[in-house]
mmCIF file of C-alpha atoms and ligand atoms in Angstrom:
data_model
loop_
_atom_site.group_PDB
_atom_site.id
_atom_site.type_symbol
_atom_site.label_atom_id
_atom_site.label_comp_id
_atom_site.label_asym_id
_atom_site.label_seq_id
_atom_site.Cartn_x
_atom_site.Cartn_y
_atom_site.Cartn_z
ATOM 1 C CA MET A 1 -23.148 -8.241 8.939
ATOM 2 C CA THR A 2 -20.227 -9.257 6.448
ATOM 3 C CA THR A 3 -19.866 -12.534 5.044
ATOM 4 C CA SER A 4 -17.144 -14.794 2.966
ATOM 5 C CA ARG A 5 -19.021 -13.598 0.202
ATOM 6 C CA ASN A 6 -17.770 -9.597 0.407
ATOM 7 C CA PRO A 7 -15.314 -8.003 -1.459
ATOM 8 C CA ILE A 8 -12.193 -7.181 0.120
ATOM 9 C CA ALA A 9 -11.975 -3.536 -0.482
ATOM 10 C CA VAL A 10 -7.749 -1.961 -0.919
ATOM 11 C CA PHE A 11 -7.178 1.667 -1.477
ATOM 12 C CA ASP A 12 -4.109 3.485 -2.150
ATOM 13 C CA SER A 13 -2.769 7.140 -3.502
ATOM 14 C CA GLY A 14 -2.549 6.097 -6.817
ATOM 15 C CA LEU A 15 -1.094 2.997 -8.327
ATOM 16 C CA GLY A 16 1.494 1.331 -5.782
ATOM 17 C CA GLY A 17 -0.835 -0.162 -3.841
ATOM 18 C CA LEU A 18 -1.401 -2.711 -6.662
ATOM 19 C CA THR A 19 1.641 -4.368 -5.181
ATOM 20 C CA VAL A 20 -0.557 -5.982 -2.246
ATOM 21 C CA VAL A 21 -3.210 -6.728 -4.930
ATOM 22 C CA ARG A 22 -0.909 -8.277 -6.404
ATOM 23 C CA GLN A 23 -0.337 -10.280 -3.497
ATOM 24 C CA LEU A 24 -3.961 -10.663 -2.534
ATOM 25 C CA MET A 25 -4.753 -12.318 -5.613
ATOM 26 C CA ARG A 26 -1.682 -14.704 -5.410
ATOM 27 C CA ARG A 27 -2.376 -15.801 -2.000
ATOM 28 C CA LEU A 28 -6.144 -15.518 -2.147
ATOM 29 C CA PRO A 29 -7.511 -16.074 -5.569
ATOM 30 C CA ALA A 30 -10.983 -16.562 -4.867
ATOM 31 C CA GLU A 31 -11.665 -13.245 -3.195
ATOM 32 C CA SER A 32 -13.232 -10.515 -4.749
ATOM 33 C CA ILE A 33 -11.386 -7.085 -4.659
ATOM 34 C CA VAL A 34 -12.456 -2.991 -4.802
ATOM 35 C CA TYR A 35 -9.270 -1.212 -5.374
ATOM 36 C CA PHE A 36 -9.567 2.915 -5.481
ATOM 37 C CA GLY A 37 -6.366 4.219 -6.426
ATOM 38 C CA ASP A 38 -6.923 8.130 -5.642
ATOM 39 C CA THR A 39 -4.528 9.530 -8.795
ATOM 40 C CA ALA A 40 -6.058 12.969 -8.566
ATOM 41 C CA ARG A 41 -4.508 13.751 -5.130
ATOM 42 C CA VAL A 42 -1.440 11.881 -5.432
ATOM 43 C CA PRO A 43 1.497 11.572 -4.146
ATOM 44 C CA TYR A 44 0.602 11.603 -0.283
ATOM 45 C CA GLY A 45 3.700 11.080 0.607
ATOM 46 C CA ILE A 46 4.645 14.863 0.747
ATOM 47 C CA LYS A 47 1.533 15.926 2.643
ATOM 48 C CA SER A 48 0.219 16.662 5.962
ATOM 49 C CA ALA A 49 -0.943 14.386 8.130
ATOM 50 C CA GLU A 50 -4.181 16.062 8.376
ATOM 51 C CA THR A 51 -4.468 15.943 4.958
ATOM 52 C CA VAL A 52 -3.741 12.593 4.333
ATOM 53 C CA THR A 53 -6.214 11.917 7.137
ATOM 54 C CA ARG A 54 -9.043 13.555 5.455
ATOM 55 C CA PHE A 55 -8.172 12.030 2.066
ATOM 56 C CA ALA A 56 -7.914 8.748 3.869
ATOM 57 C CA ARG A 57 -11.536 8.980 5.519
ATOM 58 C CA GLU A 58 -12.995 9.742 1.816
ATOM 59 C CA ASN A 59 -11.963 6.962 0.630
ATOM 60 C CA ILE A 60 -13.114 4.471 3.344
ATOM 61 C CA GLU A 61 -16.525 6.459 2.959
ATOM 62 C CA PHE A 62 -16.686 5.563 -0.585
ATOM 63 C CA LEU A 63 -15.240 1.996 -0.117
ATOM 64 C CA GLN A 64 -17.940 1.041 2.291
ATOM 65 C CA THR A 65 -20.661 1.638 -0.253
ATOM 66 C CA PHE A 66 -19.362 -1.792 -1.503
ATOM 67 C CA GLY A 67 -20.036 -3.663 2.070
ATOM 68 C CA PRO A 68 -16.308 -4.895 2.500
ATOM 69 C CA LYS A 69 -15.703 -7.483 5.233
ATOM 70 C CA LEU A 70 -11.961 -5.668 5.161
ATOM 71 C CA ILE A 71 -10.444 -2.192 3.965
ATOM 72 C CA ILE A 72 -6.385 -2.313 3.606
ATOM 73 C CA ALA A 73 -4.802 0.447 3.389
ATOM 74 C CA ALA A 74 -2.261 -0.173 0.870
ATOM 75 C CA CYS A 75 -0.352 2.506 1.515
ATOM 76 C CA ASN A 76 2.435 3.347 3.878
ATOM 77 C CA THR A 77 1.701 6.802 3.975
ATOM 78 C CA ALA A 78 -1.761 6.666 4.962
ATOM 79 C CA SER A 79 -1.065 3.904 7.228
ATOM 80 C CA SER A 80 1.162 5.677 9.423
ATOM 81 C CA ALA A 81 -0.210 9.393 9.249
ATOM 82 C CA ALA A 82 -4.285 8.371 8.986
ATOM 83 C CA LEU A 83 -4.793 5.218 10.307
ATOM 84 C CA PRO A 84 -3.651 5.922 14.097
ATOM 85 C CA ARG A 85 -6.578 8.356 14.259
ATOM 86 C CA LEU A 86 -9.151 6.473 11.911
ATOM 87 C CA ASN A 87 -9.044 3.013 13.859
ATOM 88 C CA GLY A 88 -12.155 2.869 15.931
ATOM 89 C CA GLU A 89 -14.206 4.958 13.936
ATOM 90 C CA TYR A 90 -15.796 2.262 11.780
ATOM 91 C CA THR A 91 -17.127 -1.068 12.326
ATOM 92 C CA VAL A 92 -15.444 -2.457 9.582
ATOM 93 C CA ARG A 93 -11.837 -3.850 10.174
ATOM 94 C CA LEU A 94 -9.364 -1.486 8.754
ATOM 95 C CA CYS A 95 -5.715 -2.919 8.153
ATOM 96 C CA GLY A 96 -2.935 -0.950 7.313
ATOM 97 C CA VAL A 97 0.616 -2.225 5.855
ATOM 98 C CA VAL A 98 3.518 -1.169 8.357
ATOM 99 C CA GLU A 99 2.213 -3.363 11.503
ATOM 100 C CA PRO A 100 2.723 -6.369 9.006
ATOM 101 C CA GLY A 101 6.260 -5.213 7.656
ATOM 102 C CA ALA A 102 7.391 -3.990 11.424
ATOM 103 C CA ARG A 103 6.381 -7.232 12.296
ATOM 104 C CA ALA A 104 8.250 -9.445 9.334
ATOM 105 C CA ALA A 105 11.517 -7.127 10.413
ATOM 106 C CA ALA A 106 11.674 -8.118 14.605
ATOM 107 C CA ASN A 107 11.137 -11.827 13.516
ATOM 108 C CA LYS A 108 13.630 -11.974 10.659
ATOM 109 C CA THR A 109 16.143 -9.933 12.328
ATOM 110 C CA ARG A 110 19.157 -11.880 13.781
ATOM 111 C CA THR A 111 21.622 -8.825 14.722
ATOM 112 C CA GLY A 112 18.736 -6.478 15.938
ATOM 113 C CA LEU A 113 19.857 -3.550 13.394
ATOM 114 C CA VAL A 114 16.874 -2.912 11.114
ATOM 115 C CA GLY A 115 16.395 -0.848 8.073
ATOM 116 C CA VAL A 116 13.197 1.210 7.113
ATOM 117 C CA ILE A 117 12.870 3.090 4.066
ATOM 118 C CA GLY A 118 9.888 5.102 2.494
ATOM 119 C CA THR A 119 8.293 8.604 1.891
ATOM 120 C CA GLU A 120 9.223 11.764 3.917
ATOM 121 C CA ALA A 121 5.731 11.244 5.813
ATOM 122 C CA THR A 122 6.076 7.773 6.913
ATOM 123 C CA ILE A 123 9.238 8.404 7.937
ATOM 124 C CA GLY A 124 8.744 11.453 9.561
ATOM 125 C CA SER A 125 5.421 10.013 11.282
ATOM 126 C CA GLY A 126 8.191 7.645 13.096
ATOM 127 C CA CYS A 127 5.683 4.976 12.620
ATOM 128 C CA TYR A 128 7.938 1.717 11.869
ATOM 129 C CA THR A 129 10.179 2.820 14.297
ATOM 130 C CA ARG A 130 7.546 2.910 17.029
ATOM 131 C CA CYS A 131 5.775 0.107 16.079
ATOM 132 C CA ILE A 132 9.544 -1.790 15.948
ATOM 133 C CA ALA A 133 10.279 -1.041 19.138
ATOM 134 C CA ASP A 134 6.854 -1.712 20.940
ATOM 135 C CA LEU A 135 7.400 -5.622 19.827
ATOM 136 C CA ASN A 136 10.815 -5.173 20.346
ATOM 137 C CA ARG A 137 12.994 -2.615 22.890
ATOM 138 C CA ASP A 138 16.238 -4.043 21.527
ATOM 139 C CA ILE A 139 15.741 -3.905 17.721
ATOM 140 C CA LYS A 140 17.411 -0.317 16.700
ATOM 141 C CA VAL A 141 15.989 1.012 13.604
ATOM 142 C CA THR A 142 18.010 3.128 11.452
ATOM 143 C CA ALA A 143 15.234 5.269 9.125
ATOM 144 C CA LYS A 144 15.388 6.900 5.849
ATOM 145 C CA ALA A 145 13.499 8.824 3.512
ATOM 146 C CA CYS A 146 13.651 7.977 0.063
ATOM 147 C CA PRO A 147 11.301 11.158 -2.169
ATOM 148 C CA LEU A 148 12.986 10.286 -4.971
ATOM 149 C CA LEU A 149 12.122 6.677 -5.758
ATOM 150 C CA VAL A 150 8.044 7.249 -5.970
ATOM 151 C CA PRO A 151 8.337 9.759 -9.018
ATOM 152 C CA LEU A 152 11.344 7.246 -10.521
ATOM 153 C CA VAL A 153 9.158 4.135 -10.343
ATOM 154 C CA GLU A 154 5.811 6.025 -11.655
ATOM 155 C CA ASP A 155 7.726 7.265 -15.129
ATOM 156 C CA GLY A 156 8.268 3.659 -15.822
ATOM 157 C CA ARG A 157 12.058 3.256 -14.552
ATOM 158 C CA THR A 158 13.407 0.119 -13.372
ATOM 159 C CA SER A 159 16.306 -1.155 -10.844
ATOM 160 C CA HIS A 160 18.501 -1.250 -14.256
ATOM 161 C CA ASP A 161 18.177 2.692 -14.883
ATOM 162 C CA ALA A 162 21.208 5.077 -14.396
ATOM 163 C CA LEU A 163 19.074 7.264 -12.208
ATOM 164 C CA VAL A 164 17.493 4.789 -10.435
ATOM 165 C CA ARG A 165 21.075 3.181 -9.469
ATOM 166 C CA MET A 166 22.158 6.541 -8.311
ATOM 167 C CA ALA A 167 19.458 7.230 -5.936
ATOM 168 C CA LEU A 168 19.440 4.239 -4.464
ATOM 169 C CA GLU A 169 23.109 4.290 -3.744
ATOM 170 C CA GLU A 170 22.370 7.539 -2.097
ATOM 171 C CA TYR A 171 19.880 6.323 -0.216
ATOM 172 C CA LEU A 172 20.896 3.414 1.269
ATOM 173 C CA ARG A 173 24.154 4.675 2.028
ATOM 174 C CA PRO A 174 23.371 5.155 6.038
ATOM 175 C CA LEU A 175 21.549 1.968 5.966
ATOM 176 C CA ARG A 176 24.989 -0.084 4.931
ATOM 177 C CA GLU A 177 26.604 2.190 7.106
ATOM 178 C CA ALA A 178 24.416 1.203 9.965
ATOM 179 C CA GLY A 179 24.906 -2.627 8.952
ATOM 180 C CA VAL A 180 20.922 -3.503 8.797
ATOM 181 C CA ASP A 181 20.863 -7.362 8.036
ATOM 182 C CA THR A 182 17.060 -6.376 7.622
ATOM 183 C CA LEU A 183 15.825 -3.872 5.417
ATOM 184 C CA VAL A 184 11.829 -2.880 5.293
ATOM 185 C CA LEU A 185 10.150 -1.789 2.027
ATOM 186 C CA GLY A 186 7.998 0.830 3.740
ATOM 187 C CA CYS A 187 6.430 2.264 0.480
ATOM 188 C CA THR A 188 3.911 0.416 -1.999
ATOM 189 C CA HIS A 189 6.038 1.484 -5.195
ATOM 190 C CA TYR A 190 9.974 0.007 -4.038
ATOM 191 C CA PRO A 191 8.571 -3.732 -4.533
ATOM 192 C CA LEU A 192 8.942 -2.688 -7.881
ATOM 193 C CA LEU A 193 12.885 -1.725 -7.248
ATOM 194 C CA LYS A 194 13.743 -4.812 -5.206
ATOM 195 C CA PRO A 195 16.475 -6.398 -7.574
ATOM 196 C CA GLY A 196 18.160 -3.088 -7.510
ATOM 197 C CA ILE A 197 18.349 -2.568 -3.686
ATOM 198 C CA ARG A 198 18.892 -6.361 -3.246
ATOM 199 C CA GLU A 199 22.006 -5.812 -5.470
ATOM 200 C CA VAL A 200 23.071 -2.424 -3.373
ATOM 201 C CA MET A 201 22.270 -3.741 -0.231
ATOM 202 C CA GLY A 202 23.952 -7.087 -0.550
ATOM 203 C CA PRO A 203 23.144 -10.359 -0.773
ATOM 204 C CA SER A 204 23.003 -10.734 3.111
ATOM 205 C CA VAL A 205 20.610 -8.301 3.820
ATOM 206 C CA GLN A 206 17.042 -10.033 4.151
ATOM 207 C CA ILE A 207 14.136 -7.523 2.190
ATOM 208 C CA VAL A 208 11.120 -7.112 3.814
ATOM 209 C CA ASP A 209 8.508 -6.507 1.465
ATOM 210 C CA SER A 210 5.159 -4.937 3.414
ATOM 211 C CA ALA A 211 2.839 -5.961 0.552
ATOM 212 C CA ARG A 212 3.318 -9.422 1.053
ATOM 213 C CA GLN A 213 3.054 -9.709 4.458
ATOM 214 C CA THR A 214 -0.110 -7.303 4.601
ATOM 215 C CA ALA A 215 -1.771 -10.285 1.960
ATOM 216 C CA GLN A 216 -0.819 -13.074 4.633
ATOM 217 C CA GLU A 217 -1.911 -11.066 7.584
ATOM 218 C CA ALA A 218 -5.287 -10.109 4.968
ATOM 219 C CA GLU A 219 -5.644 -14.269 5.113
ATOM 220 C CA LYS A 220 -5.134 -14.558 8.820
ATOM 221 C CA TYR A 221 -7.826 -12.560 9.888
ATOM 222 C CA LEU A 222 -10.344 -13.801 7.205
ATOM 223 C CA ALA A 223 -9.431 -17.160 8.636
ATOM 224 C CA ALA A 224 -9.886 -16.374 11.915
ATOM 225 C CA SER A 225 -13.137 -14.213 11.249
ATOM 226 C CA GLY A 226 -14.805 -17.463 9.041
ATOM 227 C CA GLU A 227 -14.797 -15.018 6.114
ATOM 228 C CA LEU A 228 -12.208 -16.596 3.701
ATOM 229 C CA SER A 229 -14.351 -16.911 0.235
ATOM 230 C CA ARG A 230 -14.960 -20.713 -0.335
ATOM 231 C CA ARG A 231 -16.026 -19.782 -4.256
ATOM 232 C CA ASP A 232 -14.058 -22.362 -6.587
ATOM 233 C CA ALA A 233 -14.074 -19.758 -9.009
ATOM 234 C CA GLU A 234 -11.662 -16.547 -9.046
ATOM 235 C CA GLY A 235 -13.046 -13.510 -7.242
ATOM 236 C CA ARG A 236 -14.472 -10.452 -9.237
ATOM 237 C CA HIS A 237 -12.266 -7.406 -9.372
ATOM 238 C CA ARG A 238 -13.214 -4.084 -9.648
ATOM 239 C CA PHE A 239 -10.997 -0.959 -9.926
ATOM 240 C CA PHE A 240 -11.761 2.778 -9.757
ATOM 241 C CA ALA A 241 -9.307 6.093 -9.965
ATOM 242 C CA SER A 242 -10.401 9.600 -9.294
ATOM 243 C CA ASP A 243 -7.840 10.403 -12.174
ATOM 244 C CA HIS A 244 -6.748 9.321 -15.522
ATOM 245 C CA PRO A 245 -8.743 5.811 -15.432
ATOM 246 C CA GLU A 246 -7.056 4.745 -18.990
ATOM 247 C CA ARG A 247 -3.514 5.804 -17.541
ATOM 248 C CA PHE A 248 -4.116 3.831 -14.565
ATOM 249 C CA ALA A 249 -4.996 0.881 -16.454
ATOM 250 C CA ARG A 250 -1.818 1.313 -18.656
ATOM 251 C CA LEU A 251 0.366 1.656 -15.934
ATOM 252 C CA GLY A 252 -1.533 -0.322 -13.661
ATOM 253 C CA LYS A 253 0.085 -3.451 -15.778
ATOM 254 C CA ARG A 254 3.076 -3.071 -14.198
ATOM 255 C CA PHE A 255 2.358 -3.457 -10.469
ATOM 256 C CA LEU A 256 -0.089 -5.661 -11.024
ATOM 257 C CA GLY A 257 1.576 -8.126 -12.908
ATOM 258 C CA ARG A 258 -1.409 -8.686 -15.250
ATOM 259 C CA PRO A 259 -3.998 -6.345 -17.280
ATOM 260 C CA MET A 260 -6.944 -5.029 -15.157
ATOM 261 C CA GLY A 261 -9.720 -4.613 -17.640
ATOM 262 C CA SER A 262 -11.354 -1.606 -17.424
ATOM 263 C CA VAL A 263 -10.767 1.415 -14.467
ATOM 264 C CA ARG A 264 -14.052 3.618 -13.499
ATOM 265 C CA LEU A 265 -13.563 6.685 -12.693
ATOM 266 C CA VAL A 266 -14.401 8.838 -9.424
ATOM 267 C CA GLN A 267 -15.116 11.699 -8.629
ATOM 268 C CA PRO A 268 -15.937 14.294 -5.165
ATOM 269 C CA GLU A 269 -19.604 15.326 -4.859
ATOM 270 C CA LEU A 270 -21.401 17.832 -2.805
ATOM 271 C CA LEU A 271 -23.619 15.406 -0.487
ATOM 272 C CA ASP A 272 -25.250 16.672 2.835
ATOM 273 C CA GLY A 273 -22.821 20.157 2.277
ATOM 274 C CA ARG A 274 -19.560 17.487 2.677
ATOM 275 C CA LEU A 275 -17.401 16.093 0.040
ATOM 276 C CA ALA A 276 -18.558 12.444 -1.008
ATOM 277 C CA LEU A 277 -16.234 10.408 -3.705
ATOM 278 C CA ARG A 278 -18.400 8.911 -5.922
ATOM 279 C CA VAL A 279 -18.593 6.510 -9.215
ATOM 280 C CA PHE A 280 -18.811 9.084 -12.449
ATOM 281 C CA GLU A 281 -21.549 7.524 -14.844
ATOM 282 C CA GLU A 282 -21.416 9.545 -18.345
ATOM 283 C CA ASN A 283 -24.371 10.537 -20.095
HETATM 284 N N1 DGL B 301 1.429 4.835 -1.710
HETATM 285 C C1 DGL B 301 2.206 5.736 -1.042
HETATM 286 C C2 DGL B 301 3.180 4.900 0.371
HETATM 287 O O1 DGL B 301 3.211 3.605 0.175
HETATM 288 C C3 DGL B 301 3.673 6.380 -2.035
HETATM 289 C C4 DGL B 301 2.934 7.277 -3.125
HETATM 290 C C5 DGL B 301 2.654 8.450 -2.920
HETATM 291 O O2 DGL B 301 3.575 9.250 -1.976
HETATM 292 O O3 DGL B 301 1.189 8.824 -2.344
HETATM 293 O O4 DGL B 301 3.682 5.705 0.733
#
């Protein structure tokens, strides 16, 4: 049994899920958060659904050791490739970023023309298109994979960078041609390029940021289950990464919008013949 005192757990392939944590901290400051960034195995976006599912299962099992009241897969790739297979395997509530983003797009569009951008794996899974169609059969979705955007953001480049601008012009062209009035940022890294995406798409296109929508839905879920934190003080946040924790802390500031303190290393360990992730203790 979990209560309002238990933390919210969040995982992503690396840094990107911190955009979801940022929104959770803004909306639910009293909640404690445990975050795991799988920096040793990033990127997920170019891997098969089987591999991403295996990684997601290990991440969930690691996070379960903190007794979370909710686990958020703050990664569009894991949400689309792994969650449909993993839902039902765990008693803890699992929430992804695809459904909140799809719901917001279906509610916002006026013309019924919606665009979605994401990694190859997310777009290849057809998850957003299916999810939006389940909400409203009349909506036409144009989806486009943008594989260069994640490495550009990870390289520290922003909307004003010439390479980013070129990539955005190229990737967003089919969506502009399709005349979409709503665009879903179906990847954790894209909120960092929002100003550039807005400029290329034009002011009339509404941008749906899945991170913001996910934080909103997490609040709704916790309010309904009676598990919203009632602390007066700010929650306690813990960060873990499977490689380069110092780099994670340094770059993570940009995603989180504030410093994150120390980040602990997590490593795989053989346990009962299976690989399990454990906090690495230095002797
Ligand atoms: N977090 C991933 C996503 O939202 C992007 C990075 C990756 O490819 O692992 O799809």
